Amino acid sequence: MLTRAEFHVLLALLDAPRHGYGIMQDVETLTAGEVRLGPGTLYTAIARLVRSGLIEECESENERRRSYTLTKRGKAAASEEAKRLSTLVRAARKRGLLPNAS
Amino acid sequence: MTGESVYCALLIVYPKSFRQQYGSAMLQAFRDLRRTSRLTAFRFWLFIVTDTCQAAWLEHVQGWTCAPRLVALRWISACVVGAVACDVMGSAMTWSFGYFYHPYLEGITFMPWMYGALLGAGLGAAQSLMLDHPRNRAAWIVISAASAAFGLELACTVAALTGPVGYGVIVGIVVAGGQWLALREHLGRAGLLALASAATVASTAVAGSVALTRALTGMDALKHDAPHAHPGLDVLLRGLYAPMNWNEWLLGLVAMAMAGLVVGAITVKPASSLLVRAH
């Protein structure tokens, strides 16, 4: 199972490759400022994702920055995690923890 | 001192390999973050320090739960289990002879080398679980058993001259030498490995052989006397070879576990080249 930081990194890389700071910005935007990844949390998540083959380093326009892109396995893992979270949300809704979507 | 140099200093808390791989990228991310952050200086640094401590701790834990550190932990555990198993075997034999004693057994003879082979095989078998190739495993066990058998026989012969410590050292050196010969091509810093093996096998041999001697007292089973405890070693050896109650038996187990732990810790470095390849 992915950690919260890992899932955020995968989400940020879904539409395009990004460098570290780009991922941090995208995560903050996606979560309306609720989640802020520090450099430590970000790069430990990146290291784990690279090790497990879910993301990989790719060429960057700026040579000083390292960019990352999602692999096929990474996309599948993100999709799996999204389904799991969606099931949890449905369960929470059923029990009245969340208001109905309609 | 600039903010960047403070952050560079903070990076030291990460594992070295992680720092080498991601340190410069993290510093770049820190620069970008600092440039655009709307937080006050205090809250910004609180965020950075908290983030660094949490992430570094997780990375260290991650390092311990995967190879090669996991391999190291397994190796140390194997040494502890091997040493403790030897002590348990010694105690089990003591109890068995006491329990199943029969006059027909009078005069039965156990040569020291037989007991040495048992000790060597026990410790070698536990350590060999860490080796990859079946041929390496078999070689490790056979060599450990054979060299412990020879070592114990030799040590018993000169026990009267050397005392318990010298007796253990002789067994240990012979066993360590045998193990080194078996796998010297794969091992780095074989001297350290030999030294550490000497320490463990010495303690297991002293513990086990004297336990057997005690079990066979009156039966003249061993052809040679095992070493008599030096007054200064009484406390340790009593727990190891002549437990009179559960507390003393427990002391023996703890002492053997400590011996295994020390041996595992010392040998993990020289043995790591072999072990990492195995996993």
Short mmCIF file of C-alpha atoms in Angstrom, two decimals:
data_model
loop_
_atom_site.label_atom_id
_atom_site.label_comp_id
_atom_site.label_asym_id
_atom_site.label_seq_id
_atom_site.Cartn_x
_atom_site.Cartn_y
_atom_site.Cartn_z
CA MET A 1 0.00 0.00 0.00
CA LEU A 2 1.22 3.48 -0.84
CA THR A 3 1.83 6.11 1.82
CA ARG A 4 0.01 9.42 1.61
CA ALA A 5 3.11 11.24 0.34
CA GLU A 6 3.78 8.57 -2.28
CA PHE A 7 0.23 8.76 -3.59
CA HIS A 8 0.46 12.54 -3.82
CA VAL A 9 3.70 12.27 -5.80
CA LEU A 10 2.11 9.77 -8.22
CA LEU A 11 -0.91 12.06 -8.64
CA ALA A 12 1.34 15.02 -9.36
CA LEU A 13 3.18 13.07 -12.07
CA LEU A 14 0.03 11.74 -13.76
CA ASP A 15 -0.24 14.46 -16.39
CA ALA A 16 3.42 15.39 -16.95
CA PRO A 17 6.97 14.79 -15.74
CA ARG A 18 8.01 17.23 -13.00
CA HIS A 19 11.07 18.09 -10.92
CA GLY A 20 11.04 18.03 -7.13
CA TYR A 21 9.86 21.57 -6.50
CA GLY A 22 7.27 21.20 -9.30
CA ILE A 23 5.83 18.19 -7.48
CA MET A 24 5.70 20.13 -4.20
CA GLN A 25 3.81 22.96 -5.87
CA ASP A 26 1.40 20.64 -7.66
CA VAL A 27 0.58 18.74 -4.47
CA GLU A 28 -0.15 22.01 -2.68
CA THR A 29 -2.41 23.15 -5.53
CA LEU A 30 -4.22 19.80 -5.81
CA THR A 31 -5.00 19.76 -2.09
CA ALA A 32 -5.87 23.47 -1.87
CA GLY A 33 -2.90 24.04 0.41
CA GLU A 34 -3.88 21.31 2.89
CA VAL A 35 -0.86 19.12 2.15
CA ARG A 36 2.61 20.60 1.98
CA LEU A 37 5.49 18.27 1.30
CA GLY A 38 8.88 19.29 2.66
CA PRO A 39 12.06 18.39 0.75
CA GLY A 40 12.74 15.48 3.12
CA THR A 41 9.30 13.87 2.85
CA LEU A 42 9.27 14.45 -0.89
CA TYR A 43 12.63 12.90 -1.67
CA THR A 44 12.24 9.93 0.68
CA ALA A 45 8.94 9.21 -1.12
CA ILE A 46 10.64 9.66 -4.49
CA ALA A 47 13.46 7.31 -3.44
CA ARG A 48 10.96 4.59 -2.44
CA LEU A 49 8.95 5.02 -5.65
CA VAL A 50 12.10 4.83 -7.79
CA ARG A 51 13.24 1.71 -5.91
CA SER A 52 9.90 0.00 -6.51
CA GLY A 53 9.85 1.02 -10.16
CA LEU A 54 6.73 3.21 -9.97
CA ILE A 55 8.51 6.34 -11.21
CA GLU A 56 11.78 6.94 -13.01
CA GLU A 57 14.15 9.80 -13.65
CA CYS A 58 13.83 11.46 -17.06
CA GLU A 59 15.58 14.18 -19.01
CA SER A 60 14.94 17.70 -17.83
CA GLU A 61 15.10 21.05 -19.64
CA ASN A 62 17.09 22.41 -16.76
CA GLU A 63 20.24 20.35 -16.28
CA ARG A 64 20.51 21.32 -12.62
CA ARG A 65 17.14 19.79 -11.80
CA ARG A 66 16.18 16.14 -11.82
CA SER A 67 12.76 15.37 -13.25
CA TYR A 68 10.65 12.29 -12.71
CA THR A 69 8.00 10.56 -14.75
CA LEU A 70 5.44 7.86 -14.03
CA THR A 71 6.05 4.32 -15.27
CA LYS A 72 3.26 1.96 -16.39
CA ARG A 73 3.46 0.20 -13.08
CA GLY A 74 3.25 3.54 -11.32
CA LYS A 75 0.11 4.48 -13.20
CA ALA A 76 -1.49 1.13 -12.34
CA ALA A 77 -0.51 1.51 -8.68
CA ALA A 78 -1.99 5.03 -8.53
CA SER A 79 -5.21 3.79 -10.14
CA GLU A 80 -5.41 0.90 -7.66
CA GLU A 81 -4.91 3.23 -4.72
CA ALA A 82 -7.54 5.65 -6.04
CA LYS A 83 -10.04 2.77 -6.27
CA ARG A 84 -9.23 1.73 -2.72
CA LEU A 85 -9.75 5.26 -1.42
CA SER A 86 -12.96 5.58 -3.42
CA THR A 87 -14.31 2.39 -1.81
CA LEU A 88 -13.44 3.79 1.60
CA VAL A 89 -15.24 7.05 0.82
CA ARG A 90 -18.34 5.12 -0.33
CA ALA A 91 -18.28 3.15 2.91
CA ALA A 92 -17.95 6.34 4.95
CA ARG A 93 -20.89 7.81 3.03
CA LYS A 94 -23.01 4.73 3.69
CA ARG A 95 -22.41 5.09 7.41
CA GLY A 96 -23.35 8.76 7.32
CA LEU A 97 -19.84 10.00 7.99
CA LEU A 98 -19.95 12.06 4.79
CA PRO A 99 -22.94 13.77 3.12
CA ASN A 100 -24.33 12.08 -0.03
CA ALA A 101 -22.69 13.14 -3.30
CA SER A 102 -25.94 14.20 -5.00
CA MET B 1 25.68 31.26 8.47
CA THR B 2 23.19 31.28 5.61
CA GLY B 3 19.94 29.32 5.50
CA GLU B 4 21.42 27.08 2.83
CA SER B 5 24.42 26.13 4.92
CA VAL B 6 22.11 25.38 7.86
CA TYR B 7 20.06 23.10 5.63
CA CYS B 8 23.24 21.46 4.31
CA ALA B 9 24.23 20.75 7.90
CA LEU B 10 20.77 19.29 8.59
CA LEU B 11 21.18 16.84 5.71
CA ILE B 12 23.78 14.97 7.75
CA VAL B 13 20.97 13.21 9.63
CA TYR B 14 20.03 11.24 6.49
CA PRO B 15 21.76 7.97 5.63
CA LYS B 16 24.95 8.61 3.64
CA SER B 17 23.86 6.79 0.49
CA PHE B 18 20.56 8.68 0.43
CA ARG B 19 22.36 12.00 0.96
CA GLN B 20 24.75 11.29 -1.88
CA GLN B 21 21.93 10.45 -4.25
CA TYR B 22 19.37 13.11 -3.37
CA GLY B 23 21.25 15.73 -1.31
CA SER B 24 21.79 18.26 -4.10
CA ALA B 25 18.21 17.90 -5.40
CA MET B 26 16.89 18.42 -1.87
CA LEU B 27 19.02 21.52 -1.47
CA GLN B 28 17.63 22.87 -4.75
CA ALA B 29 14.06 22.16 -3.57
CA PHE B 30 14.85 23.90 -0.28
CA ARG B 31 16.10 27.00 -2.16
CA ASP B 32 12.93 27.12 -4.27
CA LEU B 33 10.73 26.61 -1.26
CA ARG B 34 12.46 29.32 0.74
CA ARG B 35 12.22 31.78 -2.13
CA THR B 36 8.48 31.35 -2.52
CA SER B 37 7.37 30.55 1.03
CA ARG B 38 4.88 32.91 2.67
CA LEU B 39 5.52 31.51 6.15
CA THR B 40 7.30 33.49 8.85
CA ALA B 41 10.94 32.55 9.36
CA PHE B 42 10.15 30.72 12.60
CA ARG B 43 7.29 28.65 11.10
CA PHE B 44 9.32 27.95 7.95
CA TRP B 45 12.26 26.55 9.93
CA LEU B 46 9.93 24.64 12.24
CA PHE B 47 8.41 23.02 9.14
CA ILE B 48 11.85 22.21 7.67
CA VAL B 49 13.29 20.77 10.88
CA THR B 50 10.17 18.65 11.55
CA ASP B 51 10.16 17.43 7.97
CA THR B 52 13.86 16.57 8.11
CA CYS B 53 13.60 14.65 11.39
CA GLN B 54 10.56 12.64 10.28
CA ALA B 55 11.93 11.84 6.82
CA ALA B 56 15.42 10.97 8.04
CA TRP B 57 14.03 8.66 10.74
CA LEU B 58 11.81 6.86 8.20
CA GLU B 59 14.71 6.50 5.78
CA HIS B 60 16.89 4.98 8.50
CA VAL B 61 14.10 2.56 9.46
CA GLN B 62 13.62 1.70 5.79
CA GLY B 63 17.35 1.02 5.55
CA TRP B 64 17.18 -1.39 8.47
CA THR B 65 14.29 -3.33 7.01
CA CYS B 66 15.81 -4.05 3.63
CA ALA B 67 19.09 -5.47 2.39
CA PRO B 68 21.92 -5.21 3.18
CA ARG B 69 21.05 -4.17 6.75
CA LEU B 70 18.37 -6.82 6.97
CA VAL B 71 20.98 -9.28 5.85
CA ALA B 72 23.23 -8.05 8.66
CA LEU B 73 20.45 -8.45 11.22
CA ARG B 74 19.74 -11.97 9.99
CA TRP B 75 23.41 -12.87 10.20
CA ILE B 76 23.68 -11.60 13.78
CA SER B 77 20.45 -13.44 14.68
CA ALA B 78 21.84 -16.64 13.16
CA CYS B 79 24.97 -16.35 15.30
CA VAL B 80 22.90 -15.74 18.45
CA VAL B 81 20.60 -18.69 17.67
CA GLY B 82 23.60 -20.92 16.93
CA ALA B 83 25.34 -20.06 20.21
CA VAL B 84 22.17 -20.45 22.28
CA ALA B 85 21.33 -23.74 20.52
CA CYS B 86 24.73 -25.11 21.52
CA ASP B 87 24.03 -24.28 25.15
CA VAL B 88 20.55 -25.81 24.96
CA MET B 89 22.02 -28.96 23.39
CA GLY B 90 24.56 -29.22 26.20
CA SER B 91 21.85 -28.83 28.83
CA ALA B 92 19.59 -31.32 27.04
CA MET B 93 22.36 -33.91 26.99
CA THR B 94 23.05 -33.32 30.66
CA TRP B 95 19.40 -33.87 31.49
CA SER B 96 19.06 -36.89 29.18
CA PHE B 97 22.00 -38.73 30.72
CA GLY B 98 20.72 -38.02 34.19
CA TYR B 99 17.19 -39.14 33.31
CA PHE B 100 17.95 -42.24 31.26
CA TYR B 101 20.89 -43.43 33.32
CA HIS B 102 21.20 -47.18 33.46
CA PRO B 103 24.00 -49.34 34.87
CA TYR B 104 24.47 -50.80 31.37
CA LEU B 105 25.75 -47.40 30.31
CA GLU B 106 28.59 -47.67 32.81
CA GLY B 107 31.88 -47.35 31.02
CA ILE B 108 30.45 -45.79 27.88
CA THR B 109 32.99 -43.54 26.27
CA PHE B 110 32.37 -40.30 24.44
CA MET B 111 35.47 -38.97 22.83
CA PRO B 112 35.85 -35.19 22.99
CA TRP B 113 35.94 -34.97 19.20
CA MET B 114 32.41 -36.38 18.97
CA TYR B 115 31.12 -33.67 21.18
CA GLY B 116 33.14 -31.06 19.29
CA ALA B 117 31.61 -32.23 16.02
CA LEU B 118 28.14 -31.76 17.49
CA LEU B 119 28.94 -28.24 18.66
CA GLY B 120 30.52 -27.24 15.37
CA ALA B 121 27.64 -28.66 13.38
CA GLY B 122 25.10 -26.78 15.54
CA LEU B 123 26.75 -23.40 15.22
CA GLY B 124 27.73 -23.94 11.59
CA ALA B 125 24.18 -24.99 10.65
CA ALA B 126 22.68 -21.81 12.11
CA GLN B 127 25.24 -19.62 10.34
CA SER B 128 24.92 -21.52 7.08
CA LEU B 129 21.27 -20.54 6.72
CA MET B 130 22.63 -17.20 5.56
CA LEU B 131 24.60 -18.64 2.68
CA ASP B 132 23.06 -18.90 -0.74
CA HIS B 133 24.59 -21.85 -2.50
CA PRO B 134 23.84 -25.37 -1.15
CA ARG B 135 27.50 -26.27 -1.76
CA ASN B 136 28.65 -23.32 0.37
CA ARG B 137 26.19 -24.30 3.10
CA ALA B 138 27.32 -27.89 3.16
CA ALA B 139 30.97 -26.85 3.16
CA TRP B 140 30.39 -24.42 6.03
CA ILE B 141 28.66 -27.04 8.22
CA VAL B 142 31.10 -29.83 7.46
CA ILE B 143 34.13 -27.62 8.01
CA SER B 144 32.70 -26.19 11.25
CA ALA B 145 31.93 -29.67 12.58
CA ALA B 146 35.24 -31.20 11.50
CA SER B 147 37.38 -28.38 12.81
CA ALA B 148 35.47 -28.20 16.12
CA ALA B 149 35.95 -31.96 16.52
CA PHE B 150 39.69 -31.67 15.91
CA GLY B 151 39.96 -28.50 17.97
CA LEU B 152 38.20 -29.97 21.00
CA GLU B 153 40.32 -33.10 20.93
CA LEU B 154 43.47 -30.98 20.73
CA ALA B 155 42.28 -28.60 23.42
CA CYS B 156 41.42 -31.44 25.79
CA THR B 157 44.89 -32.83 25.35
CA VAL B 158 46.50 -29.61 26.50
CA ALA B 159 43.71 -28.47 28.87
CA ALA B 160 45.80 -29.05 31.98
CA LEU B 161 48.38 -26.58 30.71
CA THR B 162 46.15 -23.91 29.20
CA GLY B 163 43.17 -23.67 31.55
CA PRO B 164 39.65 -22.85 30.39
CA VAL B 165 40.47 -19.71 28.45
CA GLY B 166 43.36 -21.18 26.50
CA TYR B 167 41.27 -24.28 25.93
CA GLY B 168 38.51 -22.23 24.35
CA VAL B 169 40.93 -20.17 22.32
CA ILE B 170 42.49 -23.29 20.80
CA VAL B 171 39.09 -24.63 19.75
CA GLY B 172 38.09 -21.25 18.40
CA ILE B 173 41.23 -20.74 16.36
CA VAL B 174 40.99 -24.19 14.80
CA VAL B 175 37.32 -23.71 13.89
CA ALA B 176 37.84 -20.18 12.58
CA GLY B 177 40.78 -21.36 10.51
CA GLY B 178 38.65 -24.12 9.03
CA GLN B 179 35.81 -21.76 8.15
CA TRP B 180 38.22 -19.33 6.59
CA LEU B 181 39.77 -22.07 4.48
CA ALA B 182 36.34 -23.18 3.28
CA LEU B 183 35.20 -19.81 1.99
CA ARG B 184 38.29 -17.60 1.89
CA GLU B 185 37.74 -16.62 -1.75
CA HIS B 186 34.36 -15.09 -0.91
CA LEU B 187 35.24 -13.40 2.35
CA GLY B 188 36.77 -9.99 2.88
CA ARG B 189 38.85 -9.32 6.00
CA ALA B 190 39.00 -12.98 6.88
CA GLY B 191 41.19 -12.26 9.90
CA LEU B 192 38.34 -10.51 11.70
CA LEU B 193 35.95 -13.32 10.85
CA ALA B 194 38.41 -15.84 12.23
CA LEU B 195 38.90 -13.83 15.42
CA ALA B 196 35.18 -13.54 16.03
CA SER B 197 34.51 -17.18 15.27
CA ALA B 198 37.27 -18.04 17.71
CA ALA B 199 35.47 -16.09 20.42
CA THR B 200 32.12 -17.79 19.86
CA VAL B 201 33.31 -21.31 19.41
CA ALA B 202 35.54 -20.90 22.43
CA SER B 203 32.60 -20.02 24.63
CA THR B 204 30.32 -22.68 23.16
CA ALA B 205 33.00 -25.32 23.55
CA VAL B 206 33.69 -24.41 27.17
CA ALA B 207 29.98 -24.31 27.98
CA GLY B 208 29.03 -27.47 26.20
CA SER B 209 31.95 -29.72 26.96
CA VAL B 210 31.96 -29.00 30.65
CA ALA B 211 28.21 -29.61 30.77
CA LEU B 212 28.82 -33.05 29.33
CA THR B 213 31.64 -33.71 31.76
CA ARG B 214 29.34 -32.92 34.62
CA ALA B 215 26.63 -35.16 33.21
CA LEU B 216 29.02 -38.05 32.99
CA THR B 217 30.66 -37.61 36.34
CA GLY B 218 31.31 -41.01 37.83
CA MET B 219 30.99 -42.75 34.49
CA ASP B 220 34.48 -41.89 33.30
CA ALA B 221 33.01 -41.05 29.96
CA LEU B 222 35.45 -38.44 28.81
CA LYS B 223 38.97 -39.63 28.36
CA HIS B 224 40.33 -36.23 29.27
CA ASP B 225 39.22 -33.86 31.95
CA ALA B 226 37.57 -30.73 30.76
CA PRO B 227 39.14 -27.58 32.16
CA HIS B 228 38.55 -26.74 35.76
CA ALA B 229 37.13 -23.33 36.33
CA HIS B 230 39.47 -20.61 37.39
CA PRO B 231 38.11 -18.92 40.54
CA GLY B 232 37.74 -15.69 38.58
CA LEU B 233 35.52 -17.38 36.00
CA ASP B 234 33.32 -19.18 38.49
CA VAL B 235 30.37 -16.85 38.16
CA LEU B 236 30.24 -17.11 34.38
CA LEU B 237 31.10 -20.75 34.05
CA ARG B 238 28.69 -21.82 36.76
CA GLY B 239 25.84 -20.41 34.72
CA LEU B 240 27.25 -22.01 31.59
CA TYR B 241 28.18 -25.52 32.60
CA ALA B 242 26.87 -26.37 35.98
CA PRO B 243 23.44 -24.85 36.42
CA MET B 244 21.99 -25.84 39.78
CA ASN B 245 18.71 -24.05 39.29
CA TRP B 246 16.69 -22.17 36.64
CA ASN B 247 18.39 -18.84 37.34
CA GLU B 248 21.81 -20.28 36.62
CA TRP B 249 20.54 -22.03 33.53
CA LEU B 250 19.11 -18.73 32.34
CA LEU B 251 22.44 -17.02 33.02
CA GLY B 252 24.10 -19.58 30.75
CA LEU B 253 21.62 -18.88 27.96
CA VAL B 254 22.07 -15.13 28.26
CA ALA B 255 25.86 -15.49 28.21
CA MET B 256 25.67 -17.59 25.07
CA ALA B 257 23.29 -15.13 23.43
CA MET B 258 25.77 -12.35 24.21
CA ALA B 259 28.61 -14.40 22.73
CA GLY B 260 26.55 -14.94 19.58
CA LEU B 261 25.67 -11.26 19.41
CA VAL B 262 29.29 -10.18 19.70
CA VAL B 263 30.38 -12.69 17.11
CA GLY B 264 27.63 -11.70 14.71
CA ALA B 265 28.44 -8.02 15.11
CA ILE B 266 32.16 -8.54 14.51
CA THR B 267 31.77 -10.94 11.63
CA VAL B 268 29.03 -9.16 9.73
CA LYS B 269 31.46 -6.81 8.01
CA PRO B 270 33.92 -9.40 6.66
CA ALA B 271 31.10 -11.78 5.81
CA SER B 272 28.94 -9.14 4.16
CA SER B 273 30.39 -9.59 0.67
CA LEU B 274 29.33 -13.21 0.75
CA LEU B 275 25.99 -12.58 2.44
CA VAL B 276 24.84 -9.71 0.24
CA ARG B 277 25.49 -11.74 -2.88
CA ALA B 278 23.42 -14.48 -1.34
CA HIS B 279 20.40 -12.21 -0.98
#
